[in-house]
Short mmCIF file of C-alpha atoms (C1' of nucleotides) in Angstrom, two decimals:
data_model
loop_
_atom_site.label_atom_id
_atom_site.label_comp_id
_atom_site.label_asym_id
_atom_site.label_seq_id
_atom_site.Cartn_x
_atom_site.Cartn_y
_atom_site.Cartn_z
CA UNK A 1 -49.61 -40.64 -59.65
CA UNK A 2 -52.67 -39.24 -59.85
CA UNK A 3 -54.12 -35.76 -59.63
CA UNK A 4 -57.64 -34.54 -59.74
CA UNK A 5 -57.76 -35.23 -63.60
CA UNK A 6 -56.25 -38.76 -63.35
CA UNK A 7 -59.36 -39.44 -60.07
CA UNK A 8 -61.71 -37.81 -62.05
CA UNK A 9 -60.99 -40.00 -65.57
CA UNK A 10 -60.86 -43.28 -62.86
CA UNK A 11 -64.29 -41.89 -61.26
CA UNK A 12 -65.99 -41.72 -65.25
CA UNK A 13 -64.35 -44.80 -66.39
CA UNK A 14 -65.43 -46.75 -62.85
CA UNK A 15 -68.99 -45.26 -62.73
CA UNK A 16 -71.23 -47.83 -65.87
CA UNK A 17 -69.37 -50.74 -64.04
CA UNK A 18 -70.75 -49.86 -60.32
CA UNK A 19 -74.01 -47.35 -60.46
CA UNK A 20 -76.96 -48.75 -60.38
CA UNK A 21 -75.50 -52.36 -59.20
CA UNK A 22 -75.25 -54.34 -56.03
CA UNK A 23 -72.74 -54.97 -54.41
CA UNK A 24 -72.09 -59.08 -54.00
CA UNK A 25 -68.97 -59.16 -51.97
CA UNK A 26 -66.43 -57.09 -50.38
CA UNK A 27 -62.71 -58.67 -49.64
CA UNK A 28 -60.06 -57.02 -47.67
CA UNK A 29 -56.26 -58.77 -48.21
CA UNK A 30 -54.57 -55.93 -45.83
CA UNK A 31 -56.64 -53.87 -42.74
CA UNK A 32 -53.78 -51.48 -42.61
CA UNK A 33 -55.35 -50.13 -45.86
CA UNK A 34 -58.42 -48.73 -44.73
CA UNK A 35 -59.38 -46.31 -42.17
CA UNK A 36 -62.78 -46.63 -40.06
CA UNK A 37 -64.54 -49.91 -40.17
CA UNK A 38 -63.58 -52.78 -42.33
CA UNK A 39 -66.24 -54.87 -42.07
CA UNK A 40 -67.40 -56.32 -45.46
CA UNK A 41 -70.64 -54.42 -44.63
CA UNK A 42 -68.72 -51.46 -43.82
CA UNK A 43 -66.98 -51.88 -47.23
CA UNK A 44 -70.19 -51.84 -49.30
CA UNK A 45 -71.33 -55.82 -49.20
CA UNK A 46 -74.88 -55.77 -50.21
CA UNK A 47 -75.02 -51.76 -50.75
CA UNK A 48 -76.44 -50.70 -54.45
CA UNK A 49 -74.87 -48.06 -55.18
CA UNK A 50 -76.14 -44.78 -56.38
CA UNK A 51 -73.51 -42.69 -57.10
CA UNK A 52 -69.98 -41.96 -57.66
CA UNK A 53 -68.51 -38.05 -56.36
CA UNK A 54 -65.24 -36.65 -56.39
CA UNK A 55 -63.66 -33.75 -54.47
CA UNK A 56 -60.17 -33.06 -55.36
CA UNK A 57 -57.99 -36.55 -55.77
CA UNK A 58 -60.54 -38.17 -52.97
CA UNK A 59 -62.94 -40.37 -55.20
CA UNK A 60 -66.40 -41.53 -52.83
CA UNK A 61 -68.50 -44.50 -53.73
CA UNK A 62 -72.09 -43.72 -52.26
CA UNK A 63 -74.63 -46.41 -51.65
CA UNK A 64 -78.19 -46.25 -51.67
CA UNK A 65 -78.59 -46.55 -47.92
CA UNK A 66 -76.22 -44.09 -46.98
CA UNK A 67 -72.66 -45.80 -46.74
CA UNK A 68 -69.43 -44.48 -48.20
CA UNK A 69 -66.42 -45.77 -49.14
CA UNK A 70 -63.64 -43.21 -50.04
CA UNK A 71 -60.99 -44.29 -52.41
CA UNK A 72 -57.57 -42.43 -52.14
CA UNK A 73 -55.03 -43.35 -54.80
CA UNK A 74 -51.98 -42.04 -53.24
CA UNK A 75 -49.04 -42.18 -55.81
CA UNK A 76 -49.86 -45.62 -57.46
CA UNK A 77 -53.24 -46.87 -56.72
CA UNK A 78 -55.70 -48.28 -59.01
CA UNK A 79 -58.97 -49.34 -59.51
CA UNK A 80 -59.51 -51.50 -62.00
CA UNK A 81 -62.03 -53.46 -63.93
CA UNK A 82 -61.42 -57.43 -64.29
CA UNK A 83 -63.16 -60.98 -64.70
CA UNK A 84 -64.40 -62.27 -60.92
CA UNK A 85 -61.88 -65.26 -61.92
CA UNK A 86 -58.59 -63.48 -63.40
CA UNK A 87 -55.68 -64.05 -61.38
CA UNK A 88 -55.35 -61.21 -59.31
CA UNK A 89 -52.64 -58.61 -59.77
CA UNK A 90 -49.65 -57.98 -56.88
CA UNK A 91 -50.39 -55.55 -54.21
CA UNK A 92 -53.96 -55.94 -54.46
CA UNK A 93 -55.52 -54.75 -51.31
CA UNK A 94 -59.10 -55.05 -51.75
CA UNK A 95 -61.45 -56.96 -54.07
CA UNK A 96 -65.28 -56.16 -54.62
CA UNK A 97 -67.88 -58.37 -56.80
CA UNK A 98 -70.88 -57.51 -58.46
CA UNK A 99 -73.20 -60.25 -60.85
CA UNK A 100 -74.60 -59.72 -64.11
CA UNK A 101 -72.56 -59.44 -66.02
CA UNK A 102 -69.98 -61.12 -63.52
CA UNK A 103 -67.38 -58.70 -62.46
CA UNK A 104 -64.43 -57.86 -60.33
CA UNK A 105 -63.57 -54.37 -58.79
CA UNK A 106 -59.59 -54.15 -57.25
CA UNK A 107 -57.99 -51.70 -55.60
CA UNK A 108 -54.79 -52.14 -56.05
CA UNK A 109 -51.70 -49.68 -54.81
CA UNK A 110 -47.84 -51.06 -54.90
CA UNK A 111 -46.07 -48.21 -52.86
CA UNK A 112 -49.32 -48.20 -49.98
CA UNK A 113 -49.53 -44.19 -50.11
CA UNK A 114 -53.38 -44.42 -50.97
CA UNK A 115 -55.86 -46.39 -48.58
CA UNK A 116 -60.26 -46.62 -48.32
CA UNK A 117 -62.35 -44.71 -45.59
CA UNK A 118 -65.46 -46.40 -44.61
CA UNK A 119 -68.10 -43.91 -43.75
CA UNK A 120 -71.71 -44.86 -42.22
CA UNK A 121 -73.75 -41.56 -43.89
CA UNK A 122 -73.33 -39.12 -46.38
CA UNK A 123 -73.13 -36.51 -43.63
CA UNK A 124 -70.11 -37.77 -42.27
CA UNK A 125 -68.50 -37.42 -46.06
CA UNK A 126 -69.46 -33.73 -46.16
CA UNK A 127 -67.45 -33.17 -42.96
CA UNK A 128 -64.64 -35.18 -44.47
CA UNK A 129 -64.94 -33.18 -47.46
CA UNK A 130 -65.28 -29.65 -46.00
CA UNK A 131 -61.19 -29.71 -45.16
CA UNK A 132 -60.50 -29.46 -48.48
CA UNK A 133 -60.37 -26.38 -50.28
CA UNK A 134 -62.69 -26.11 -53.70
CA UNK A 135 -62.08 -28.22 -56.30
CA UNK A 136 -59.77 -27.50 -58.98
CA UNK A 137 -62.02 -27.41 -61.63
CA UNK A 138 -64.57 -24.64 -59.99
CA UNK A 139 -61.52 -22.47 -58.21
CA UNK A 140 -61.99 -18.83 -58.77
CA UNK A 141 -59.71 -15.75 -58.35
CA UNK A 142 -61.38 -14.53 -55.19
CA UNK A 143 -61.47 -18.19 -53.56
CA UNK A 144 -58.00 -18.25 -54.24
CA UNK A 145 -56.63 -14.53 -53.19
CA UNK A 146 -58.92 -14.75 -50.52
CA UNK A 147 -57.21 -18.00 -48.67
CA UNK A 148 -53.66 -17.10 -49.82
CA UNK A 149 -53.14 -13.34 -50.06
CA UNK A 150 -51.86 -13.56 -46.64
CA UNK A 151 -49.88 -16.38 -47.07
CA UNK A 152 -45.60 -16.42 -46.66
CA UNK A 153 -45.24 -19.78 -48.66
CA UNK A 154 -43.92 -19.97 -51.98
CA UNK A 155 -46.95 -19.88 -54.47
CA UNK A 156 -46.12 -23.52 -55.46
CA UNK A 157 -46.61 -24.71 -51.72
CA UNK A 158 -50.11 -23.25 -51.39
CA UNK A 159 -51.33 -24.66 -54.92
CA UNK A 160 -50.00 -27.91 -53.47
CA UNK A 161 -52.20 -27.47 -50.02
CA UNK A 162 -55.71 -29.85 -50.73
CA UNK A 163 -57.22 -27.16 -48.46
CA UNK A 164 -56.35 -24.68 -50.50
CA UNK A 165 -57.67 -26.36 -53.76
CA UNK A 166 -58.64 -29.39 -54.05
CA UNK A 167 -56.71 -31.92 -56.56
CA UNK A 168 -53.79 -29.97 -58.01
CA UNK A 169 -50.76 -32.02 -57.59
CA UNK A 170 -46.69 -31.71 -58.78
CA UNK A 171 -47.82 -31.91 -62.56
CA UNK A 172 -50.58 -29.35 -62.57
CA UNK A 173 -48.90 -27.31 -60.35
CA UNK A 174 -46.04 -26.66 -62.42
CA UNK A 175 -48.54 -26.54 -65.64
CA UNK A 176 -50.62 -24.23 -63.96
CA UNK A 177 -47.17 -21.69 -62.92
CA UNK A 178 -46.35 -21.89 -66.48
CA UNK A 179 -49.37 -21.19 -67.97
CA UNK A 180 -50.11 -17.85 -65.99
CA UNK A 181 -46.47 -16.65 -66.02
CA UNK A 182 -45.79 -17.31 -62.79
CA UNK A 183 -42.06 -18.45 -60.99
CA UNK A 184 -43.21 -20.81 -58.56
CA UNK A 185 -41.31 -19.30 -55.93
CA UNK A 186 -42.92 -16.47 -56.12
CA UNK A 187 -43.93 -15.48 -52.87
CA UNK A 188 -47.66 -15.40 -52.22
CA UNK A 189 -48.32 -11.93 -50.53
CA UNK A 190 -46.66 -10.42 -52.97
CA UNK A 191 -48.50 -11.56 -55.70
CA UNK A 192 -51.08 -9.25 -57.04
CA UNK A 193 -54.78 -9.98 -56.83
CA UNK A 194 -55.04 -9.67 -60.91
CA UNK A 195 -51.94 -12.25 -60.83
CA UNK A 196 -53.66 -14.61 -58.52
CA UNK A 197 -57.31 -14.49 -60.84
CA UNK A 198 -54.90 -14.89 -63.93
CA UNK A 199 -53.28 -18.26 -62.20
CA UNK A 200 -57.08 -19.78 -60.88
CA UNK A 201 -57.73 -19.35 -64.57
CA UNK A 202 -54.78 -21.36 -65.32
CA UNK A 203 -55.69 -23.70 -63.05
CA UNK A 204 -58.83 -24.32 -64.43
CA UNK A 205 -57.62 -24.74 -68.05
CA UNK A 206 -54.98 -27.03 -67.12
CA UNK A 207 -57.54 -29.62 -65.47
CA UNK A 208 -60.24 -29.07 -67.72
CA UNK A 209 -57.80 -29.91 -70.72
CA UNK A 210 -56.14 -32.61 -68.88
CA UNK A 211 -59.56 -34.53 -68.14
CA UNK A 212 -60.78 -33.82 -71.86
CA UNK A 213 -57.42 -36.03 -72.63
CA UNK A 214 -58.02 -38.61 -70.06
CA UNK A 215 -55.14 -37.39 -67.47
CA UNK A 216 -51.31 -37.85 -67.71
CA UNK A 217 -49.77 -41.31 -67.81
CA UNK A 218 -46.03 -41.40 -66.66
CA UNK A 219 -45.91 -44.65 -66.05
CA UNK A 220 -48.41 -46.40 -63.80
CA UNK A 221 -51.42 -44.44 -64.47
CA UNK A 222 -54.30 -46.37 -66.06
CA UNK A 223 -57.84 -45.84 -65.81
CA UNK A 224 -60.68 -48.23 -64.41
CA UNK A 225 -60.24 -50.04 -67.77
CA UNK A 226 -56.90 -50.20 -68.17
CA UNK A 227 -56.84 -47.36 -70.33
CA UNK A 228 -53.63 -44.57 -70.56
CA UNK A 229 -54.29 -40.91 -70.59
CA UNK A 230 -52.65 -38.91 -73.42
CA UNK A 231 -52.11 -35.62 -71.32
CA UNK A 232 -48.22 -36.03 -70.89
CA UNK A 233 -47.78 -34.73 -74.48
CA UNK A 234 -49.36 -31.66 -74.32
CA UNK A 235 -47.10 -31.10 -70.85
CA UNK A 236 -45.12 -27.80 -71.39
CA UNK A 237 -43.09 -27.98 -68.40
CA UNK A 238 -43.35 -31.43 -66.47
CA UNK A 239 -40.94 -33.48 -67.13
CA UNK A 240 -38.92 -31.38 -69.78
CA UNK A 241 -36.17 -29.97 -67.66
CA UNK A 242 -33.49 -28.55 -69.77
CA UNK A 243 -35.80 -28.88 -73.01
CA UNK A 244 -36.62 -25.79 -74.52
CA UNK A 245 -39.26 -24.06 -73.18
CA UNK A 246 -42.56 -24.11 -76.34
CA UNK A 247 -43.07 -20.30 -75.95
CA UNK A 248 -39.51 -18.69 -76.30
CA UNK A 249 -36.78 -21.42 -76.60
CA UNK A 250 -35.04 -21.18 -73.45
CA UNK A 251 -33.68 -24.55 -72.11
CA UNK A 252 -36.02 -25.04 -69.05
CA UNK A 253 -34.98 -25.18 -65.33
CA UNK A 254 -35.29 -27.31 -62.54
CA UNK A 255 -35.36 -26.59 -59.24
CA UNK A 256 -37.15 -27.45 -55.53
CA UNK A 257 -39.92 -25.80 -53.97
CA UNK A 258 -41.65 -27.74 -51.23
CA UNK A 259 -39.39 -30.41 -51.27
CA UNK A 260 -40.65 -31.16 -55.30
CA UNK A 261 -38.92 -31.21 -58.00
CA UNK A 262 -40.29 -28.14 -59.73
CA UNK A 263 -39.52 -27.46 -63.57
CA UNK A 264 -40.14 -23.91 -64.58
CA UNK A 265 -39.18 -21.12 -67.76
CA UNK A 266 -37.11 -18.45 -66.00
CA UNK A 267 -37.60 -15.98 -68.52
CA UNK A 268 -41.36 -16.48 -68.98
CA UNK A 269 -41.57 -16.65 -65.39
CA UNK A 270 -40.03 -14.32 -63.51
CA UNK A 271 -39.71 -13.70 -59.50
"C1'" DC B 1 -50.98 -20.24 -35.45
"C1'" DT B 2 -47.57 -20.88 -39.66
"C1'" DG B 3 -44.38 -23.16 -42.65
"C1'" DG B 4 -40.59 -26.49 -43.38
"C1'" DA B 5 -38.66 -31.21 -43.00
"C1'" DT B 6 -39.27 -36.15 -42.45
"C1'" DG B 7 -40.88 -40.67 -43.21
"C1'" DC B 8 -43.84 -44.00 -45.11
"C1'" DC B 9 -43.49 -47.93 -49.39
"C1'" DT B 10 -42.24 -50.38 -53.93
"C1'" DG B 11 -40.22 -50.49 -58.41
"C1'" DG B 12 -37.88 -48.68 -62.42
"C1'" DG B 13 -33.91 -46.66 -64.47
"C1'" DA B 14 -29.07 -45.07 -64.49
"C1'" DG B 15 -24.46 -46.00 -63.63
"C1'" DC B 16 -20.76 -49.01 -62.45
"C1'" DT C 1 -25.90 -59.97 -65.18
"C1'" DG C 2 -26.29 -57.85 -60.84
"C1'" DC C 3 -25.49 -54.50 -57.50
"C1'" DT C 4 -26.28 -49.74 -55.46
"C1'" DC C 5 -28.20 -45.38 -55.62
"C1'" DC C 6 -31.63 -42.14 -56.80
"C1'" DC C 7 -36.07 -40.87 -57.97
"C1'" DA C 8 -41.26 -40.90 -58.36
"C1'" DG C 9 -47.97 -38.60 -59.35
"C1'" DG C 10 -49.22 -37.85 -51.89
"C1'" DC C 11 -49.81 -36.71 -47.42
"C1'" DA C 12 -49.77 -37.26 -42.12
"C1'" DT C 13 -46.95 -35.96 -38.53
"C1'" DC C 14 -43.54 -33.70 -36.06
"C1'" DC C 15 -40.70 -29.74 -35.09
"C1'" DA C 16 -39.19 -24.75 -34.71
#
DNA sequence: CTGGATGCCTGGGAGC
DNA sequence: TGCTCCCAGGCATCCA
């Protein structure tokens, strides 16, 4: 489900409900969901929290005093905003409560591929952090050529390796390909260092567009407020398999790469 | 070390 | 209506 614009529209959307505000409780209906300490302390009971950060599709809520909860989404969590007394939605893992005005935090993730991280200090959420490559939005030509230039995998693989950016997922992946010309196949040692710039810039226009419309809602997707994105119609190549392709009419084609279904243009990107 | 394949889960849609 | 099969936004782990 969701990629770095999807965490980061969840993150924005999250933040006026939770800065600033103390946290009154902290339930846990499954331990297999977080990783670390599950304590209710460990899980933020009592913490004010300061601020909310994001690296890639890793979301962190940082307390005051130092603690840390990371929030991974996986392929259909949620956070979401609701009344302390709503009936609470299936598959909800963990519930957090904060007063005036009453309200009710879930995390809530039907297929279990996401899961929390307590963390004790902001130090330790650096270290987490520093296995992951730069963040989509910031990734430049030379941090890209220099990780990948060497690099045997398919260049679909590598944009799909958090430590090699941070964020980029199936969809931007394939939006990214498209939008610098590039098969995804394409094998990333032979790809020229003005090719490689050309696709971080790609990269960067994808997500920066894709946050601007909130992220792309296939089916699950909502926001902290239950909110859609509107991305998915400005996809050129996700999800359009044998559609024709919007820059020269060719029916576009579908294929695997890294055990993905990968959607591509095979005349405006060639091997 | 690298890169490829597998398995973890639930739910929706297609096809019969 | 109901069954089976296939597929899905991620990622840790295992193997060659």
């Amino acid at each position: 489900m969701p990629e770095l614009p999807e965490v980061e529209t969840v993150r924005r959307s999250l933040a006026p409900h939770l800065v600033g505000r103390t946290i009154a409780t902290a339930t846990l209906n499954r331990n297999d969901m977080v990783a670390g300490e599950r304590s209710p302390h460990a899980l933020l009971q009592g913490a004010k929290i300061q601020r909310l950060d994001r690296r890639g599709k890793q979301l962190a809520i940082i307390a005051r005093d130092g603690r840390v909860l990371i929030v991974q989404l996986g392929m259909s969590g949620q956070m979401l905003i609701t009344k302390p007394l709503d009936p609470l939605p299936t598959h909800t893992h963990a519930v957090w409560t904060t007063g005036k005005p009453a309200t009710a935090i879930l995390f809530r993730d039907p297929r279990r591929f996401g899961g929390l991280t307590t963390l004790a200090t902001v130090d330790q959420l650096s270290q987490v952090w520093a296995t992951l490559g730069p963040d989509g939005l910031n990734i430049t030509g030379d941090d890209l050529w220099k990780v990948i230039h060497t690099s045997n995998r398919p260049i679909k693989a590598a944009l799909l390796d958090q430590s090699v950016v941070a964020g980029v997922g199936n969809i931007y992946t394939d939006e990214s390909l498209f939008g610098a010309g590039i098969h995804p196949k394409a094998n990333c040692a032979r790809l020229s260092q003005a090719r490689i710039k050309r696709l971080a810039r790609s990269v960067v226009r994808v997500l920066t567009q894709a946050v601007e419309a909130r992220g792309s809602t296939l089916r699950d997707y909502r926001d902290a407020d239950g909110q859609a994105g509107s991305y998915v119609a400005m996809h050129r190549v996700y999800g359009r398999a044998s559609l024709p392709c919007t820059v020269c009419g060719l029916p576009l084609s579908r294929t695997v790469v890294a055990q993905r279904t990968t959607v591509f243009c095979r005349r405006c990107q060639k091997l």
